[in-house]
Coordinates of C-alpha atoms in Angstrom, one line a residue:
Chain A
M22 CA 65.0 20.0 58.5
E23 CA 65.7 22.7 56.0
K24 CA 63.0 22.6 53.2
L25 CA 63.7 25.8 51.5
I26 CA 65.9 25.4 48.5
D27 CA 67.0 27.6 45.6
R28 CA 65.4 26.9 42.3
S29 CA 68.9 26.2 40.8
D30 CA 69.2 23.2 43.2
F31 CA 65.9 21.7 42.0
L32 CA 67.3 19.8 39.0
K33 CA 69.6 17.7 41.3
L34 CA 66.4 16.0 42.5
I35 CA 65.3 14.9 39.1
D36 CA 66.8 11.8 37.2
N37 CA 66.5 10.9 33.6
G38 CA 63.5 8.6 33.1
D39 CA 61.6 9.9 36.2
T40 CA 57.9 10.0 36.4
L41 CA 56.9 13.5 37.4
L42 CA 53.4 14.3 38.8
V43 CA 52.7 18.0 38.0
G44 CA 49.9 20.0 39.5
G45 CA 47.8 22.4 37.5
F46 CA 44.6 22.9 35.4
G47 CA 45.8 24.5 32.1
L48 CA 48.2 27.2 33.5
S49 CA 46.3 27.6 36.8
G50 CA 48.1 26.2 39.9
T51 CA 51.0 25.2 37.7
P52 CA 54.7 25.3 39.0
L53 CA 55.9 27.6 36.2
T54 CA 59.3 28.2 37.7
L55 CA 60.2 24.6 38.2
I56 CA 59.0 23.8 34.7
D57 CA 61.3 26.5 33.3
E58 CA 64.2 24.9 35.1
L59 CA 63.3 21.5 33.5
A60 CA 62.9 23.1 30.1
A61 CA 66.4 24.6 30.4
S62 CA 68.0 21.3 31.5
D63 CA 69.3 18.3 29.6
K64 CA 67.0 15.9 31.4
K65 CA 65.4 13.3 29.1
D66 CA 62.9 10.4 28.9
L67 CA 60.7 12.0 31.5
T68 CA 57.1 10.9 31.9
V69 CA 54.7 13.7 33.0
V70 CA 51.4 13.0 34.7
S71 CA 49.3 16.1 34.6
N72 CA 45.7 17.1 33.6
N73 CA 47.1 19.0 30.5
L74 CA 50.4 19.9 29.0
G75 CA 49.9 23.7 29.5
E76 CA 49.5 25.7 26.3
E77 CA 51.7 26.1 23.3
G78 CA 55.1 27.4 24.6
R79 CA 53.6 28.0 28.1
G80 CA 53.7 26.0 31.3
L81 CA 54.3 22.3 30.6
G82 CA 54.0 23.1 26.9
K83 CA 57.6 24.4 27.2
L84 CA 58.8 20.8 27.7
L85 CA 57.5 19.8 24.3
L86 CA 59.9 22.3 22.7
T87 CA 63.0 20.8 24.3
G88 CA 62.2 17.1 23.8
C89 CA 62.8 16.0 27.4
L90 CA 59.4 14.2 27.5
K91 CA 58.9 10.6 26.6
K92 CA 55.3 10.3 27.7
A93 CA 52.4 12.3 29.0
K94 CA 49.5 10.9 31.0
G95 CA 46.5 13.1 31.5
S96 CA 42.9 13.9 30.5
Y97 CA 43.1 16.7 27.9
F98 CA 45.8 17.5 25.4
T99 CA 43.8 18.4 22.3
T100 CA 44.0 22.2 22.8
N101 CA 47.9 22.2 22.8
R102 CA 48.8 21.9 19.1
D103 CA 52.4 21.1 20.0
A104 CA 51.3 18.1 22.0
V105 CA 49.2 16.9 19.1
Q106 CA 52.1 17.4 16.7
A107 CA 54.6 15.7 18.9
W108 CA 52.3 12.7 19.2
S109 CA 51.6 12.6 15.4
D110 CA 55.4 12.7 14.8
G111 CA 55.8 9.7 17.1
K112 CA 57.9 11.8 19.5
L113 CA 55.5 11.6 22.4
E114 CA 53.5 8.8 23.9
I115 CA 50.1 9.8 25.3
E116 CA 47.9 7.9 27.7
L117 CA 44.4 9.4 28.1
V118 CA 42.8 9.1 31.5
P119 CA 39.3 10.6 32.3
Q120 CA 39.8 13.6 34.6
G121 CA 38.0 12.0 37.6
T122 CA 39.9 8.8 37.2
L123 CA 43.2 10.7 37.1
A124 CA 42.4 12.6 40.3
E125 CA 41.2 9.4 42.1
A126 CA 44.2 7.3 40.9
I127 CA 46.7 9.9 42.2
R128 CA 44.7 10.1 45.5
C129 CA 45.0 6.4 45.8
G130 CA 48.7 6.5 45.0
G131 CA 49.2 8.9 47.9
A132 CA 46.9 6.9 50.2
G133 CA 48.6 3.5 49.9
I134 CA 45.7 2.1 47.9
G135 CA 46.6 -0.1 44.9
G136 CA 43.6 0.6 42.7
F137 CA 39.9 1.2 42.6
Y138 CA 36.8 0.2 40.6
T139 CA 34.9 3.0 38.8
K140 CA 31.9 3.2 36.5
T141 CA 33.6 6.0 34.5
A142 CA 34.5 4.8 31.0
V143 CA 32.7 1.5 31.2
G144 CA 31.9 0.5 27.6
T145 CA 34.4 2.9 26.0
K146 CA 37.8 2.6 24.4
V147 CA 39.4 3.8 27.7
A148 CA 38.2 0.6 29.3
E149 CA 39.8 -1.8 26.8
G150 CA 42.0 -4.4 28.5
K151 CA 40.9 -3.4 32.0
E152 CA 39.3 -5.8 34.4
E153 CA 35.5 -5.5 34.7
R154 CA 33.6 -6.4 37.8
E155 CA 30.0 -6.2 39.0
F156 CA 29.0 -4.6 42.3
D157 CA 25.3 -4.5 43.2
G158 CA 24.3 -5.1 39.6
E159 CA 26.4 -2.4 38.1
T160 CA 29.6 -2.8 36.0
Y161 CA 32.8 -1.2 37.1
I162 CA 36.4 -1.2 35.7
L163 CA 39.6 -1.5 37.6
E164 CA 41.9 1.4 37.5
K165 CA 45.4 1.3 39.0
A166 CA 46.7 3.9 41.4
I167 CA 49.3 6.5 40.1
K168 CA 52.5 7.3 41.9
G169 CA 55.4 9.4 40.9
D170 CA 59.2 9.7 41.5
V171 CA 58.8 13.4 42.0
S172 CA 55.7 15.6 42.6
L173 CA 55.8 19.3 41.5
V174 CA 53.1 21.4 43.0
K175 CA 52.2 25.0 43.0
A176 CA 50.7 26.8 46.1
L177 CA 50.1 30.4 47.0
K178 CA 52.0 30.3 50.3
A179 CA 54.1 28.0 52.3
D180 CA 55.5 28.3 55.8
T181 CA 59.0 27.2 56.5
L182 CA 57.7 23.9 57.8
G183 CA 56.1 23.2 54.4
N184 CA 52.4 23.7 55.1
L185 CA 50.7 24.9 52.0
V186 CA 47.7 27.1 51.1
Y187 CA 46.3 27.4 47.6
D188 CA 44.8 30.2 45.5
H189 CA 41.2 29.5 44.7
T190 CA 40.9 26.9 41.8
G191 CA 44.7 26.8 41.7
R192 CA 44.3 24.0 44.2
N193 CA 43.0 21.6 41.5
F194 CA 45.3 18.5 41.3
N195 CA 48.0 19.9 43.6
K196 CA 46.4 18.6 46.8
V197 CA 46.5 14.9 45.7
I198 CA 49.8 15.3 43.8
A199 CA 51.5 16.5 46.9
T200 CA 50.7 13.1 48.5
A201 CA 51.8 10.8 45.7
G202 CA 55.5 11.5 44.9
K203 CA 58.6 10.0 46.6
I204 CA 60.0 13.5 46.6
V205 CA 57.5 16.5 46.8
I206 CA 58.6 20.0 45.8
A207 CA 56.3 22.9 46.2
E208 CA 56.7 26.2 44.3
V209 CA 55.1 29.1 46.1
D210 CA 54.6 32.9 45.7
E211 CA 55.4 33.6 49.3
I212 CA 57.2 31.9 52.2
V213 CA 56.1 32.8 55.7
E214 CA 57.2 31.9 59.2
V215 CA 55.7 28.9 61.0
G216 CA 52.5 30.1 62.8
E217 CA 51.6 32.7 60.3
L218 CA 49.3 30.4 58.3
E219 CA 45.9 29.8 59.9
P220 CA 45.5 26.0 60.6
L221 CA 42.0 26.4 59.1
E222 CA 43.4 27.5 55.7
I223 CA 46.1 24.9 55.4
V224 CA 45.1 22.4 52.7
T225 CA 48.4 20.4 52.4
P226 CA 49.9 19.7 55.8
H227 CA 53.8 19.8 55.9
V228 CA 54.2 16.1 56.3
Y229 CA 53.8 15.7 52.5
V230 CA 56.2 18.4 51.5
D231 CA 60.0 17.8 51.2
Y232 CA 61.2 21.0 49.5
V233 CA 59.9 24.5 49.0
V234 CA 61.0 26.8 46.1
K235 CA 60.1 30.5 45.8
N236 CA 58.7 31.2 42.3
K237 CA 60.4 33.8 40.1
Y238 CA 57.3 35.3 38.5
E239 CA 55.3 38.1 39.9
K240 CA 51.6 38.1 39.7
K241 CA 50.0 41.3 38.3
G242 CA 46.5 41.8 37.0
G243 CA 45.8 38.2 38.0
K244 CA 48.5 36.7 35.7
Y245 CA 52.1 35.6 36.2
I246 CA 53.9 38.2 34.2
G247 CA 56.4 37.0 31.6
S248 CA 55.6 33.3 32.1
Chain B
M15 CA 23.8 30.6 13.8
G16 CA 24.3 32.3 17.2
L17 CA 20.5 32.6 17.5
E18 CA 20.0 28.9 17.2
R19 CA 22.5 28.3 20.0
I20 CA 20.7 30.8 22.2
K21 CA 17.4 29.1 21.4
I22 CA 18.8 25.8 22.6
A23 CA 20.3 27.3 25.7
K24 CA 16.9 29.0 26.5
R25 CA 15.0 25.8 26.1
V26 CA 17.4 23.8 28.3
A27 CA 17.2 26.6 30.9
E28 CA 13.5 25.8 31.3
E29 CA 14.4 22.3 32.4
L30 CA 16.5 23.6 35.4
S31 CA 14.9 23.7 38.8
D32 CA 15.5 26.0 41.7
G33 CA 18.3 24.8 44.0
E34 CA 19.8 22.3 41.6
V35 CA 23.6 21.7 41.4
I36 CA 24.5 21.8 37.7
N37 CA 27.6 21.1 35.7
L38 CA 27.7 22.9 32.3
G39 CA 30.0 21.6 29.5
V40 CA 31.7 23.6 26.9
G41 CA 29.9 25.3 24.0
I42 CA 26.1 25.9 24.1
P43 CA 25.7 24.9 27.8
T44 CA 27.9 27.8 28.8
L45 CA 25.2 30.2 27.4
I46 CA 22.5 28.8 29.8
P47 CA 23.3 31.0 32.9
D48 CA 22.1 34.1 30.9
Y49 CA 18.6 32.6 30.6
L50 CA 17.8 31.4 34.1
G51 CA 15.5 34.3 35.0
D52 CA 14.6 34.1 38.7
K53 CA 15.8 30.6 39.1
K54 CA 18.7 30.1 41.5
V55 CA 21.0 27.2 40.7
Y56 CA 24.5 26.3 41.8
L57 CA 27.1 25.8 39.1
Q58 CA 29.8 23.3 39.6
S59 CA 33.1 23.7 37.9
E60 CA 35.1 20.4 37.8
N61 CA 38.4 22.2 38.5
G62 CA 37.2 22.8 42.0
L63 CA 34.4 25.3 42.6
L64 CA 30.7 25.0 43.6
G65 CA 28.9 28.3 43.1
M66 CA 30.4 29.7 40.0
G67 CA 29.5 33.4 39.3
P68 CA 29.7 35.6 36.2
T69 CA 32.8 36.8 34.4
P70 CA 34.7 39.4 36.5
D71 CA 35.6 43.0 35.5
D72 CA 39.1 43.2 34.0
E73 CA 40.6 44.6 37.2
D74 CA 39.2 41.6 39.2
I75 CA 40.6 38.8 37.0
N76 CA 42.6 36.2 38.8
M77 CA 43.8 33.4 36.5
D78 CA 43.8 31.1 39.5
L79 CA 40.0 31.5 39.8
I80 CA 38.9 30.0 36.5
S81 CA 36.2 27.8 34.9
A82 CA 36.8 24.4 33.4
S83 CA 37.0 26.2 30.1
K84 CA 39.9 28.1 31.6
K85 CA 38.1 31.5 31.6
P86 CA 38.2 33.9 34.5
I87 CA 35.2 33.7 36.8
T88 CA 33.8 34.9 40.1
M89 CA 32.4 33.1 43.1
D90 CA 28.7 33.4 44.0
T91 CA 27.6 34.0 47.6
G92 CA 27.8 30.6 49.3
A93 CA 30.5 29.3 47.0
S94 CA 33.0 26.7 48.1
L95 CA 36.4 25.6 46.8
F96 CA 37.9 22.1 46.7
D97 CA 40.5 20.0 45.0
S98 CA 40.0 17.9 41.9
S99 CA 39.5 14.6 43.7
D100 CA 36.7 16.1 45.8
S101 CA 35.2 17.6 42.7
F102 CA 34.9 14.2 41.1
V103 CA 33.6 12.7 44.3
M104 CA 30.8 15.2 43.7
I105 CA 30.5 14.2 40.0
R106 CA 31.0 10.4 40.2
G107 CA 29.3 9.9 43.5
G108 CA 25.9 11.1 42.1
H109 CA 25.8 14.4 43.9
V110 CA 25.4 16.6 40.8
D111 CA 21.8 17.0 39.9
L112 CA 22.2 17.7 36.3
A113 CA 25.0 17.8 33.6
V114 CA 24.3 19.6 30.4
M115 CA 26.8 18.8 27.7
G116 CA 27.3 18.8 24.0
A117 CA 27.5 15.7 21.8
L118 CA 29.0 14.6 18.5
Q119 CA 26.4 11.9 18.2
I120 CA 23.7 10.4 20.3
D121 CA 22.0 7.1 19.6
Q122 CA 18.2 6.3 19.8
Y123 CA 18.5 5.1 23.4
G124 CA 20.5 8.2 24.5
E125 CA 24.0 6.7 24.5
I126 CA 26.4 9.6 24.0
A127 CA 29.5 10.1 21.9
N128 CA 31.2 13.4 22.8
W129 CA 34.9 12.9 23.1
A130 CA 36.4 11.6 19.9
V131 CA 36.0 11.6 16.1
P132 CA 37.0 8.4 14.3
G133 CA 40.1 8.9 12.2
K134 CA 41.1 12.1 13.9
T135 CA 43.6 12.6 16.7
I136 CA 42.1 11.6 20.0
L137 CA 43.9 13.4 22.7
G138 CA 41.3 14.7 25.0
V139 CA 38.6 13.2 27.2
G140 CA 38.5 15.7 30.1
G141 CA 35.7 15.1 32.5
A142 CA 33.1 14.0 29.9
M143 CA 33.1 10.3 30.8
D144 CA 33.0 11.0 34.6
L145 CA 29.9 13.3 34.1
V146 CA 28.2 10.7 31.8
A147 CA 28.8 8.0 34.4
G148 CA 27.9 10.0 37.5
A149 CA 25.5 12.9 37.0
K150 CA 21.9 12.3 38.3
R151 CA 20.4 13.6 35.0
I152 CA 22.0 14.3 31.6
I153 CA 20.7 16.7 29.0
I154 CA 22.4 17.0 25.7
A155 CA 22.3 20.5 24.2
S156 CA 23.3 20.4 20.6
R157 CA 22.6 21.6 17.0
H158 CA 20.4 19.1 15.2
L159 CA 22.9 18.5 12.5
A160 CA 26.7 18.2 12.5
K161 CA 28.8 20.6 10.5
D162 CA 28.8 18.2 7.6
S163 CA 24.9 18.2 7.7
S164 CA 24.7 14.6 9.0
P165 CA 22.2 14.1 11.8
K166 CA 23.5 13.9 15.3
L167 CA 20.7 11.7 16.6
V168 CA 21.4 8.3 15.0
K169 CA 20.2 4.7 15.3
E170 CA 23.7 3.4 16.2
L171 CA 26.8 5.4 17.2
T172 CA 29.6 5.4 14.6
F173 CA 31.7 7.6 16.9
P174 CA 33.3 6.2 20.1
S175 CA 31.0 6.0 23.0
S176 CA 31.4 8.1 26.2
G177 CA 29.9 5.4 28.4
V178 CA 27.1 3.0 28.8
R179 CA 25.0 5.5 30.8
K180 CA 22.3 7.1 28.7
A181 CA 21.2 10.7 28.4
D182 CA 17.7 11.7 29.5
M183 CA 17.0 14.4 27.0
L184 CA 18.2 16.0 23.8
V185 CA 17.5 19.7 23.0
T186 CA 18.3 20.9 19.5
E187 CA 17.1 24.1 17.6
H188 CA 14.3 22.0 16.1
A189 CA 13.0 19.8 18.8
V190 CA 13.2 18.3 22.3
F191 CA 13.6 14.5 22.5
K192 CA 13.3 12.2 25.5
F193 CA 15.1 8.8 25.7
T194 CA 13.6 5.7 27.2
D195 CA 14.4 1.9 27.1
N196 CA 12.0 1.8 24.1
G197 CA 13.9 4.5 22.1
T198 CA 13.5 8.1 21.2
E199 CA 10.3 10.1 21.9
L200 CA 9.7 13.5 20.4
I201 CA 8.1 15.7 23.0
E202 CA 8.2 19.2 21.5
I203 CA 8.9 20.9 18.2
L204 CA 10.8 24.2 18.6
S205 CA 10.9 25.3 14.9
D206 CA 8.4 25.6 12.1
M207 CA 9.2 22.1 10.9
S208 CA 6.5 19.4 10.6
V209 CA 7.0 16.0 12.3
E210 CA 7.6 14.5 8.8
E211 CA 10.2 17.1 7.9
L212 CA 11.9 16.5 11.3
R213 CA 12.0 12.8 10.5
K214 CA 13.9 13.5 7.3
I215 CA 16.7 15.3 9.1
T216 CA 16.9 12.9 12.0
G217 CA 19.0 9.7 11.8
A218 CA 16.9 7.7 14.4
D219 CA 13.3 6.7 14.5
F220 CA 11.2 8.4 17.1
T221 CA 7.6 8.3 18.4
Y222 CA 5.4 11.3 18.8
G223 CA 2.2 11.7 20.8
D224 CA 0.0 8.6 20.9
E225 CA 1.6 6.7 17.9

């Protein structure tokens, strides 16, 4: 099966109203090229599940400028003033999820698990309306798994089969996000032949990955230039 | 003002033990590594690293090797990398020995409010609630008073709670407090304040010595 696609073909995989799971912590491990394609498109009513919404005008922050987002679900949006503004103007719904709950909910989504009980957020506003249950004398709340229509991940390298390796802390949410979308698209810096990646270094096995797109940005001085 | 923050960081550094795995929150806690002396601890960064090292030289910066504050970092000898779900297995599963974090308010039993201010936009929680629920020990490192001069240590929280789990200790520029089921205990004064003066700028009652 041919997994390598051109970035211009990526938008055909996205429908209006889709829920997109997007890897990244701030701008690290973020599929910047795929986000650019989305930002230049006329897609609308998208829900994005990601730890943050990038920064102002950068990464997922670009989607706030085009109005294609209906909702964002993640753990930390405060530092992106555009996100705060869009929310204040009533143009963006925001659902806050503690970071560990976000990671675990996506992991469960990819693992065929419907939900899980956690002690995180018990007794807080985040727990309002959620089922509480005691285990061994401690209170837990029920959190539902998170799944997406499409997962967008960023890896350092892919082989043509779709095996992925990541760059240091650029791994972050990408590993679980690659398991939890109906369609999974990986943006990478480099595509190599099957056999060139060490089995020991592969973090995401190819079974999870449907498509691979080569990124358009070059990394210099540790940063993606022009992104 | 910077000096007060350093004073707090130095005092918290005394609480750290050799070999501990520690997660440091934003603000004052990030100053602590500079005051560890000969102690060897392992810094956990919730975006996927155990064994965080110092800031790299400019030519060695990789923005895919960053701290949870999104600053470039290096890896210590013996460091390991993992994904976000494994990172929170570490945090929520009780494998992190100590979390040092800031607070907006803390009540007399050590309940923490450190993610939202009432009446202001609440759009970020990050990993705060996970750390509050899961770290083996929690130390709050904070200025004694908020920017509006109100005490941070209060009888009852008026800011939204970060969880039912209580902090073990509070270190400010003036004092070190311990929290128990009976309330707050002053264990050390760090400035030239008397106990009575300290009571005047503290919103919760506390015991001291044999009283």
